[in-house]
mmCIF file of C-alpha atoms in Angstrom:
data_model
loop_
_atom_site.group_PDB
_atom_site.id
_atom_site.type_symbol
_atom_site.label_atom_id
_atom_site.label_comp_id
_atom_site.label_asym_id
_atom_site.label_seq_id
_atom_site.Cartn_x
_atom_site.Cartn_y
_atom_site.Cartn_z
ATOM 1 C CA UNK A 1 0.000 0.000 0.000
ATOM 2 C CA UNK A 2 2.771 2.419 0.931
ATOM 3 C CA UNK A 3 4.579 1.850 -2.367
ATOM 4 C CA UNK A 4 1.483 2.470 -4.512
ATOM 5 C CA UNK A 5 1.640 6.262 -4.034
ATOM 6 C CA UNK A 6 -1.927 6.406 -2.779
ATOM 7 C CA UNK A 7 -3.404 4.321 -5.603
ATOM 8 C CA UNK A 8 -4.107 1.361 -3.309
ATOM 9 C CA UNK A 9 -5.780 1.213 0.104
ATOM 10 C CA UNK A 10 -6.501 -1.545 2.606
ATOM 11 C CA UNK A 11 -9.818 -2.042 0.753
ATOM 12 C CA UNK A 12 -8.029 -3.272 -2.371
ATOM 13 C CA UNK A 13 -8.016 -6.931 -1.321
ATOM 14 C CA UNK A 14 -8.203 -8.719 -4.697
ATOM 15 C CA UNK A 15 -10.766 -11.061 -3.168
ATOM 16 C CA UNK A 16 -11.329 -14.116 -5.332
ATOM 17 C CA UNK A 17 -8.407 -13.258 -7.637
ATOM 18 C CA UNK A 18 -5.115 -15.141 -7.758
ATOM 19 C CA UNK A 19 -2.215 -12.683 -7.531
ATOM 20 C CA UNK A 20 1.381 -12.394 -6.451
ATOM 21 C CA UNK A 21 3.205 -9.332 -5.114
ATOM 22 C CA UNK A 22 6.917 -9.342 -5.868
ATOM 23 C CA UNK A 23 9.413 -6.675 -4.816
ATOM 24 C CA UNK A 24 12.757 -6.800 -6.616
ATOM 25 C CA UNK A 25 15.842 -4.764 -5.856
ATOM 26 C CA UNK A 26 17.757 -3.857 -8.989
ATOM 27 C CA UNK A 27 21.120 -5.503 -9.415
ATOM 28 C CA UNK A 28 22.925 -5.441 -12.765
ATOM 29 C CA UNK A 29 24.741 -8.676 -11.933
ATOM 30 C CA UNK A 30 21.645 -10.523 -10.709
ATOM 31 C CA UNK A 31 19.427 -9.354 -13.593
ATOM 32 C CA UNK A 32 21.718 -8.831 -16.598
ATOM 33 C CA UNK A 33 18.843 -9.536 -18.999
ATOM 34 C CA UNK A 34 16.293 -7.314 -17.296
ATOM 35 C CA UNK A 35 13.322 -8.317 -15.181
ATOM 36 C CA UNK A 36 13.021 -12.074 -14.683
ATOM 37 C CA UNK A 37 9.893 -14.056 -15.493
ATOM 38 C CA UNK A 38 8.037 -14.905 -12.293
ATOM 39 C CA UNK A 39 5.796 -17.976 -12.202
ATOM 40 C CA UNK A 40 3.986 -19.959 -9.556
ATOM 41 C CA UNK A 41 2.184 -23.256 -9.141
ATOM 42 C CA UNK A 42 -1.333 -22.404 -7.982
ATOM 43 C CA UNK A 43 -4.688 -23.994 -7.323
ATOM 44 C CA UNK A 44 -7.361 -22.681 -9.640
ATOM 45 C CA UNK A 45 -10.865 -21.386 -9.151
ATOM 46 C CA UNK A 46 -13.165 -23.258 -6.788
ATOM 47 C CA UNK A 47 -15.765 -25.232 -8.734
ATOM 48 C CA UNK A 48 -19.365 -26.125 -7.944
ATOM 49 C CA UNK A 49 -19.870 -29.890 -7.693
ATOM 50 C CA UNK A 50 -23.485 -30.971 -8.341
ATOM 51 C CA UNK A 51 -22.734 -34.305 -6.675
ATOM 52 C CA UNK A 52 -22.201 -32.696 -3.271
ATOM 53 C CA UNK A 53 -23.603 -29.163 -3.803
ATOM 54 C CA UNK A 54 -20.284 -27.791 -2.537
ATOM 55 C CA UNK A 55 -17.888 -25.318 -4.173
ATOM 56 C CA UNK A 56 -14.289 -26.458 -3.728
ATOM 57 C CA UNK A 57 -10.988 -26.660 -5.592
ATOM 58 C CA UNK A 58 -10.983 -29.551 -8.062
ATOM 59 C CA UNK A 59 -9.041 -30.814 -11.083
ATOM 60 C CA UNK A 60 -12.108 -32.634 -12.456
ATOM 61 C CA UNK A 61 -12.565 -31.653 -16.154
ATOM 62 C CA UNK A 62 -16.357 -32.076 -16.094
ATOM 63 C CA UNK A 63 -16.665 -29.624 -13.204
ATOM 64 C CA UNK A 64 -14.322 -27.132 -14.904
ATOM 65 C CA UNK A 65 -16.408 -27.279 -18.080
ATOM 66 C CA UNK A 66 -19.625 -26.792 -16.107
ATOM 67 C CA UNK A 67 -18.070 -23.748 -14.449
ATOM 68 C CA UNK A 68 -17.040 -22.280 -17.804
ATOM 69 C CA UNK A 69 -20.525 -22.760 -19.218
ATOM 70 C CA UNK A 70 -22.182 -21.012 -16.265
ATOM 71 C CA UNK A 71 -19.674 -18.218 -15.568
ATOM 72 C CA UNK A 72 -21.087 -14.792 -16.409
ATOM 73 C CA UNK A 73 -17.729 -13.003 -16.676
ATOM 74 C CA UNK A 74 -15.506 -15.105 -18.942
ATOM 75 C CA UNK A 75 -17.742 -18.084 -19.825
ATOM 76 C CA UNK A 76 -20.985 -18.768 -21.654
ATOM 77 C CA UNK A 77 -23.163 -17.258 -18.919
ATOM 78 C CA UNK A 78 -25.648 -20.153 -19.003
ATOM 79 C CA UNK A 79 -28.199 -20.505 -16.224
ATOM 80 C CA UNK A 80 -28.296 -23.596 -14.010
ATOM 81 C CA UNK A 81 -31.535 -24.622 -15.748
ATOM 82 C CA UNK A 82 -29.563 -24.935 -18.989
ATOM 83 C CA UNK A 83 -27.184 -27.477 -17.449
ATOM 84 C CA UNK A 84 -28.068 -31.169 -17.429
ATOM 85 C CA UNK A 85 -26.475 -31.978 -14.074
ATOM 86 C CA UNK A 86 -27.294 -35.674 -14.428
ATOM 87 C CA UNK A 87 -24.915 -35.936 -17.387
ATOM 88 C CA UNK A 88 -22.285 -33.737 -15.707
ATOM 89 C CA UNK A 89 -22.469 -35.923 -12.588
ATOM 90 C CA UNK A 90 -21.916 -39.041 -14.704
ATOM 91 C CA UNK A 91 -19.001 -37.410 -16.522
ATOM 92 C CA UNK A 92 -17.450 -36.196 -13.254
ATOM 93 C CA UNK A 93 -17.663 -39.708 -11.773
ATOM 94 C CA UNK A 94 -15.936 -41.146 -14.842
ATOM 95 C CA UNK A 95 -13.129 -38.595 -14.528
ATOM 96 C CA UNK A 96 -12.656 -39.510 -10.852
ATOM 97 C CA UNK A 97 -12.303 -43.243 -11.522
ATOM 98 C CA UNK A 98 -8.941 -44.646 -10.426
ATOM 99 C CA UNK A 99 -6.787 -46.224 -13.123
ATOM 100 C CA UNK A 100 -4.057 -48.731 -12.245
ATOM 101 C CA UNK A 101 -0.719 -47.811 -13.831
ATOM 102 C CA UNK A 102 1.611 -50.366 -15.382
ATOM 103 C CA UNK A 103 4.499 -49.022 -13.290
ATOM 104 C CA UNK A 104 2.508 -49.334 -10.088
ATOM 105 C CA UNK A 105 0.117 -47.061 -8.263
ATOM 106 C CA UNK A 106 -3.041 -45.389 -9.539
ATOM 107 C CA UNK A 107 -4.203 -42.050 -10.898
ATOM 108 C CA UNK A 108 -7.516 -40.443 -11.747
ATOM 109 C CA UNK A 109 -8.729 -41.330 -15.207
ATOM 110 C CA UNK A 110 -8.910 -37.682 -16.314
ATOM 111 C CA UNK A 111 -7.771 -34.413 -14.709
ATOM 112 C CA UNK A 112 -7.438 -30.846 -15.941
ATOM 113 C CA UNK A 113 -4.554 -28.504 -15.123
ATOM 114 C CA UNK A 114 -3.908 -25.234 -16.917
ATOM 115 C CA UNK A 115 -5.085 -21.737 -17.726
ATOM 116 C CA UNK A 116 -6.576 -19.861 -20.657
ATOM 117 C CA UNK A 117 -6.839 -16.243 -21.751
ATOM 118 C CA UNK A 118 -10.381 -14.895 -21.450
ATOM 119 C CA UNK A 119 -10.079 -13.023 -24.762
ATOM 120 C CA UNK A 120 -9.823 -16.313 -26.665
ATOM 121 C CA UNK A 121 -12.554 -17.792 -28.825
ATOM 122 C CA UNK A 122 -15.208 -19.382 -26.545
ATOM 123 C CA UNK A 123 -15.537 -22.299 -28.958
ATOM 124 C CA UNK A 124 -11.782 -22.935 -28.952
ATOM 125 C CA UNK A 125 -11.573 -22.554 -25.170
ATOM 126 C CA UNK A 126 -14.383 -25.100 -24.712
ATOM 127 C CA UNK A 127 -12.721 -27.547 -27.121
ATOM 128 C CA UNK A 128 -9.448 -27.246 -25.186
ATOM 129 C CA UNK A 129 -11.254 -27.805 -21.873
ATOM 130 C CA UNK A 130 -12.816 -30.960 -23.335
ATOM 131 C CA UNK A 131 -9.457 -32.393 -24.457
ATOM 132 C CA UNK A 132 -8.303 -33.763 -21.060
ATOM 133 C CA UNK A 133 -11.370 -36.026 -20.759
ATOM 134 C CA UNK A 134 -11.609 -36.973 -24.451
ATOM 135 C CA UNK A 135 -15.239 -35.961 -24.346
ATOM 136 C CA UNK A 136 -17.812 -33.635 -25.778
ATOM 137 C CA UNK A 137 -20.533 -31.198 -24.772
ATOM 138 C CA UNK A 138 -23.878 -31.424 -26.552
ATOM 139 C CA UNK A 139 -26.606 -28.765 -26.516
ATOM 140 C CA UNK A 140 -29.900 -30.594 -26.879
ATOM 141 C CA UNK A 141 -33.481 -29.768 -25.865
ATOM 142 C CA UNK A 142 -32.328 -26.508 -24.315
ATOM 143 C CA UNK A 143 -29.635 -27.949 -22.043
ATOM 144 C CA UNK A 144 -25.908 -28.646 -22.145
ATOM 145 C CA UNK A 145 -24.974 -32.294 -21.647
ATOM 146 C CA UNK A 146 -21.450 -33.581 -20.961
ATOM 147 C CA UNK A 147 -19.859 -36.866 -21.955
ATOM 148 C CA UNK A 148 -16.447 -38.149 -20.840
ATOM 149 C CA UNK A 149 -14.648 -40.788 -22.877
ATOM 150 C CA UNK A 150 -15.894 -44.165 -21.690
ATOM 151 C CA UNK A 151 -17.777 -46.956 -23.424
ATOM 152 C CA UNK A 152 -21.426 -47.196 -22.403
ATOM 153 C CA UNK A 153 -23.513 -50.170 -23.527
ATOM 154 C CA UNK A 154 -26.483 -49.211 -25.725
ATOM 155 C CA UNK A 155 -30.031 -49.433 -24.431
ATOM 156 C CA UNK A 156 -31.738 -48.867 -27.801
ATOM 157 C CA UNK A 157 -31.771 -51.251 -30.785
ATOM 158 C CA UNK A 158 -32.761 -50.218 -34.309
ATOM 159 C CA UNK A 159 -33.508 -52.654 -37.126
ATOM 160 C CA UNK A 160 -35.147 -52.718 -40.562
ATOM 161 C CA UNK A 161 -38.581 -52.077 -39.058
ATOM 162 C CA UNK A 162 -37.432 -48.710 -37.707
ATOM 163 C CA UNK A 163 -36.319 -47.330 -41.078
ATOM 164 C CA UNK A 164 -38.093 -44.705 -43.187
ATOM 165 C CA UNK A 165 -35.752 -44.991 -46.142
ATOM 166 C CA UNK A 166 -32.543 -46.502 -47.437
ATOM 167 C CA UNK A 167 -29.266 -46.541 -45.480
ATOM 168 C CA UNK A 168 -26.165 -44.833 -46.832
ATOM 169 C CA UNK A 169 -23.009 -46.638 -45.649
ATOM 170 C CA UNK A 170 -19.390 -45.488 -45.776
ATOM 171 C CA UNK A 171 -16.910 -48.236 -44.960
ATOM 172 C CA UNK A 172 -13.636 -46.302 -44.830
ATOM 173 C CA UNK A 173 -12.357 -42.809 -44.182
ATOM 174 C CA UNK A 174 -10.404 -41.003 -46.849
ATOM 175 C CA UNK A 175 -6.649 -41.451 -46.692
ATOM 176 C CA UNK A 176 -6.315 -37.777 -45.785
ATOM 177 C CA UNK A 177 -8.346 -38.291 -42.591
ATOM 178 C CA UNK A 178 -6.793 -41.610 -41.629
ATOM 179 C CA UNK A 179 -3.925 -42.243 -39.195
ATOM 180 C CA UNK A 180 -2.391 -45.169 -37.294
ATOM 181 C CA UNK A 181 -0.306 -43.363 -34.666
ATOM 182 C CA UNK A 182 -0.749 -40.366 -32.367
ATOM 183 C CA UNK A 183 1.799 -37.865 -31.072
ATOM 184 C CA UNK A 184 1.701 -34.428 -29.514
ATOM 185 C CA UNK A 185 2.686 -32.288 -26.563
ATOM 186 C CA UNK A 186 1.438 -32.067 -22.999
ATOM 187 C CA UNK A 187 2.275 -29.867 -20.001
ATOM 188 C CA UNK A 188 5.245 -31.621 -18.399
ATOM 189 C CA UNK A 189 5.765 -31.287 -14.619
ATOM 190 C CA UNK A 190 9.318 -32.550 -15.146
ATOM 191 C CA UNK A 191 9.959 -29.637 -17.528
ATOM 192 C CA UNK A 192 8.723 -26.910 -15.149
ATOM 193 C CA UNK A 193 5.258 -27.208 -16.712
ATOM 194 C CA UNK A 194 6.505 -26.235 -20.147
ATOM 195 C CA UNK A 195 5.036 -28.042 -23.154
ATOM 196 C CA UNK A 196 6.962 -31.203 -24.060
ATOM 197 C CA UNK A 197 6.408 -34.251 -26.253
ATOM 198 C CA UNK A 198 4.663 -37.222 -24.686
ATOM 199 C CA UNK A 199 5.627 -40.707 -25.944
ATOM 200 C CA UNK A 200 3.828 -41.382 -29.198
ATOM 201 C CA UNK A 201 1.130 -44.050 -29.189
ATOM 202 C CA UNK A 202 1.540 -46.365 -32.171
ATOM 203 C CA UNK A 203 -0.087 -49.537 -33.448
ATOM 204 C CA UNK A 204 1.699 -52.107 -35.585
ATOM 205 C CA UNK A 205 -1.651 -53.710 -36.419
ATOM 206 C CA UNK A 206 -3.125 -50.509 -37.814
ATOM 207 C CA UNK A 207 0.118 -49.654 -39.604
ATOM 208 C CA UNK A 208 0.076 -53.035 -41.352
ATOM 209 C CA UNK A 209 -3.520 -52.357 -42.415
ATOM 210 C CA UNK A 210 -2.214 -49.170 -44.056
ATOM 211 C CA UNK A 211 0.415 -51.012 -46.114
ATOM 212 C CA UNK A 212 3.155 -50.403 -43.566
ATOM 213 C CA UNK A 213 3.074 -46.600 -43.850
ATOM 214 C CA UNK A 214 3.067 -44.802 -40.515
ATOM 215 C CA UNK A 215 0.694 -41.839 -40.430
ATOM 216 C CA UNK A 216 0.539 -39.601 -37.354
ATOM 217 C CA UNK A 217 -2.194 -37.463 -35.847
ATOM 218 C CA UNK A 218 -0.901 -34.448 -33.912
ATOM 219 C CA UNK A 219 -2.946 -34.374 -30.693
ATOM 220 C CA UNK A 220 -1.850 -31.609 -28.342
ATOM 221 C CA UNK A 221 -3.086 -31.845 -24.748
ATOM 222 C CA UNK A 222 -2.434 -28.451 -23.100
ATOM 223 C CA UNK A 223 -4.353 -29.303 -19.913
ATOM 224 C CA UNK A 224 -2.850 -32.754 -19.297
ATOM 225 C CA UNK A 225 0.162 -33.113 -16.975
ATOM 226 C CA UNK A 226 0.517 -36.910 -16.811
ATOM 227 C CA UNK A 227 2.396 -38.962 -19.416
ATOM 228 C CA UNK A 228 0.196 -42.004 -18.825
ATOM 229 C CA UNK A 229 -2.958 -39.892 -19.077
ATOM 230 C CA UNK A 230 -1.716 -38.330 -22.319
ATOM 231 C CA UNK A 231 -1.110 -41.754 -23.818
ATOM 232 C CA UNK A 232 -4.528 -42.909 -22.601
ATOM 233 C CA UNK A 233 -6.169 -40.054 -24.478
ATOM 234 C CA UNK A 234 -3.998 -40.713 -27.538
ATOM 235 C CA UNK A 235 -5.099 -44.358 -27.554
ATOM 236 C CA UNK A 236 -8.764 -43.349 -27.342
ATOM 237 C CA UNK A 237 -8.339 -40.964 -30.288
ATOM 238 C CA UNK A 238 -6.598 -43.648 -32.357
ATOM 239 C CA UNK A 239 -9.086 -46.437 -31.694
ATOM 240 C CA UNK A 240 -12.036 -44.093 -32.240
ATOM 241 C CA UNK A 241 -10.636 -43.139 -35.644
ATOM 242 C CA UNK A 242 -10.221 -46.768 -36.684
ATOM 243 C CA UNK A 243 -13.945 -47.413 -36.200
ATOM 244 C CA UNK A 244 -14.496 -46.271 -39.761
ATOM 245 C CA UNK A 245 -17.954 -47.555 -40.699
ATOM 246 C CA UNK A 246 -20.504 -44.733 -40.708
ATOM 247 C CA UNK A 247 -24.223 -44.925 -41.430
ATOM 248 C CA UNK A 248 -26.763 -42.339 -42.499
ATOM 249 C CA UNK A 249 -30.072 -43.804 -41.324
ATOM 250 C CA UNK A 250 -33.499 -42.188 -41.824
ATOM 251 C CA UNK A 251 -35.506 -43.608 -38.925
ATOM 252 C CA UNK A 252 -38.973 -43.469 -37.426
ATOM 253 C CA UNK A 253 -39.713 -41.777 -34.112
ATOM 254 C CA UNK A 254 -38.141 -44.618 -32.136
ATOM 255 C CA UNK A 255 -34.759 -42.996 -32.831
ATOM 256 C CA UNK A 256 -36.044 -39.726 -31.336
ATOM 257 C CA UNK A 257 -34.910 -40.860 -27.885
ATOM 258 C CA UNK A 258 -31.258 -40.957 -28.957
ATOM 259 C CA UNK A 259 -28.825 -38.097 -28.464
ATOM 260 C CA UNK A 260 -25.459 -37.230 -29.965
ATOM 261 C CA UNK A 261 -22.847 -39.323 -28.149
ATOM 262 C CA UNK A 262 -25.240 -42.162 -27.298
ATOM 263 C CA UNK A 263 -24.484 -45.705 -28.369
ATOM 264 C CA UNK A 264 -27.084 -47.700 -30.302
ATOM 265 C CA UNK A 265 -27.330 -51.316 -31.484
ATOM 266 C CA UNK A 266 -27.992 -51.747 -35.206
ATOM 267 C CA UNK A 267 -29.364 -54.981 -36.621
ATOM 268 C CA UNK A 268 -29.563 -55.172 -40.408
ATOM 269 C CA UNK A 269 -29.564 -58.408 -42.374
ATOM 270 C CA UNK A 270 -28.484 -56.859 -45.662
ATOM 271 C CA UNK A 271 -25.297 -55.413 -44.154
ATOM 272 C CA UNK A 272 -24.730 -58.392 -41.872
ATOM 273 C CA UNK A 273 -25.129 -56.353 -38.676
ATOM 274 C CA UNK A 274 -26.349 -58.228 -35.627
ATOM 275 C CA UNK A 275 -26.575 -55.854 -32.643
ATOM 276 C CA UNK A 276 -23.550 -53.975 -34.000
ATOM 277 C CA UNK A 277 -22.787 -50.987 -31.780
ATOM 278 C CA UNK A 278 -22.550 -47.494 -33.264
ATOM 279 C CA UNK A 279 -22.153 -44.074 -31.682
ATOM 280 C CA UNK A 280 -24.525 -41.278 -32.688
ATOM 281 C CA UNK A 281 -22.336 -38.628 -34.275
ATOM 282 C CA UNK A 282 -25.018 -36.337 -35.700
ATOM 283 C CA UNK A 283 -28.755 -36.087 -35.275
ATOM 284 C CA UNK A 284 -31.412 -33.983 -37.006
ATOM 285 C CA UNK A 285 -35.120 -33.950 -37.765
ATOM 286 C CA UNK A 286 -36.294 -34.228 -41.378
ATOM 287 C CA UNK A 287 -39.837 -33.218 -42.299
ATOM 288 C CA UNK A 288 -41.343 -34.922 -45.340
ATOM 289 C CA UNK A 289 -44.524 -34.293 -47.351
ATOM 290 C CA UNK A 290 -46.723 -36.764 -49.195
ATOM 291 C CA UNK A 291 -47.696 -36.454 -52.843
ATOM 292 C CA UNK A 292 -50.268 -33.809 -51.920
ATOM 293 C CA UNK A 293 -47.762 -31.707 -50.014
ATOM 294 C CA UNK A 294 -49.136 -32.724 -46.621
ATOM 295 C CA UNK A 295 -46.577 -33.370 -43.851
ATOM 296 C CA UNK A 296 -46.289 -37.063 -42.946
#
């Protein structure tokens, strides 16, 4: 306060804001290159947890995303009624699952550690926040729903009797969109939290399927600080990409109960599918008219 020349008083408390006050005494020998960069390891904003109705510090990605969606200052400013807390609770529980490591010990399945600039693109910020749990956020029926990367068995089955038209099937991705290995950078604690390469995740099986040519996807994980977690996310991205069969299915209202991200069993004799599991990647309503122009 004394050194602020009257610009600060004891009422300037910076409540709720992370800050550091540093006082440096000039020394040409100590600081030959000018002012040094000052950094600190800090705990981030306290997050509301719908599972316990408490607001505490957490590294759970689902809770961080919920906070970003509801924050009125730097986030989306959504109301609590626009948040599907059932889905966020499920996603948060998945993130908190303990995973046994090959070298011994355990760690949480997914955590988030990092910062972002509030002047960034909200869409890009949200995508980056989703990266440490390999998930997605869906806006459906007026609410945001969260999904963390984990296989969930389907509860809905669609077959020929549920169709309203012919199926369009694509069996393979284009070569441009295909890959059989994943590499990238993460935030390394061993490198003073500076971005560093994590060990690439490769697959000999997939490489052989691609005539022996190794093709990499660059997957950067700015909010991941664990090597094993980074490789876990890289493996998910690789195996998800290799599930290359996609269907465009015009269905009756039975499919109305499905949402983007849900799994569904498809049975179709012509294609040889018997309870084959697919993930809903896109969903929309199509209105059709009969020969007289009447909606059907």
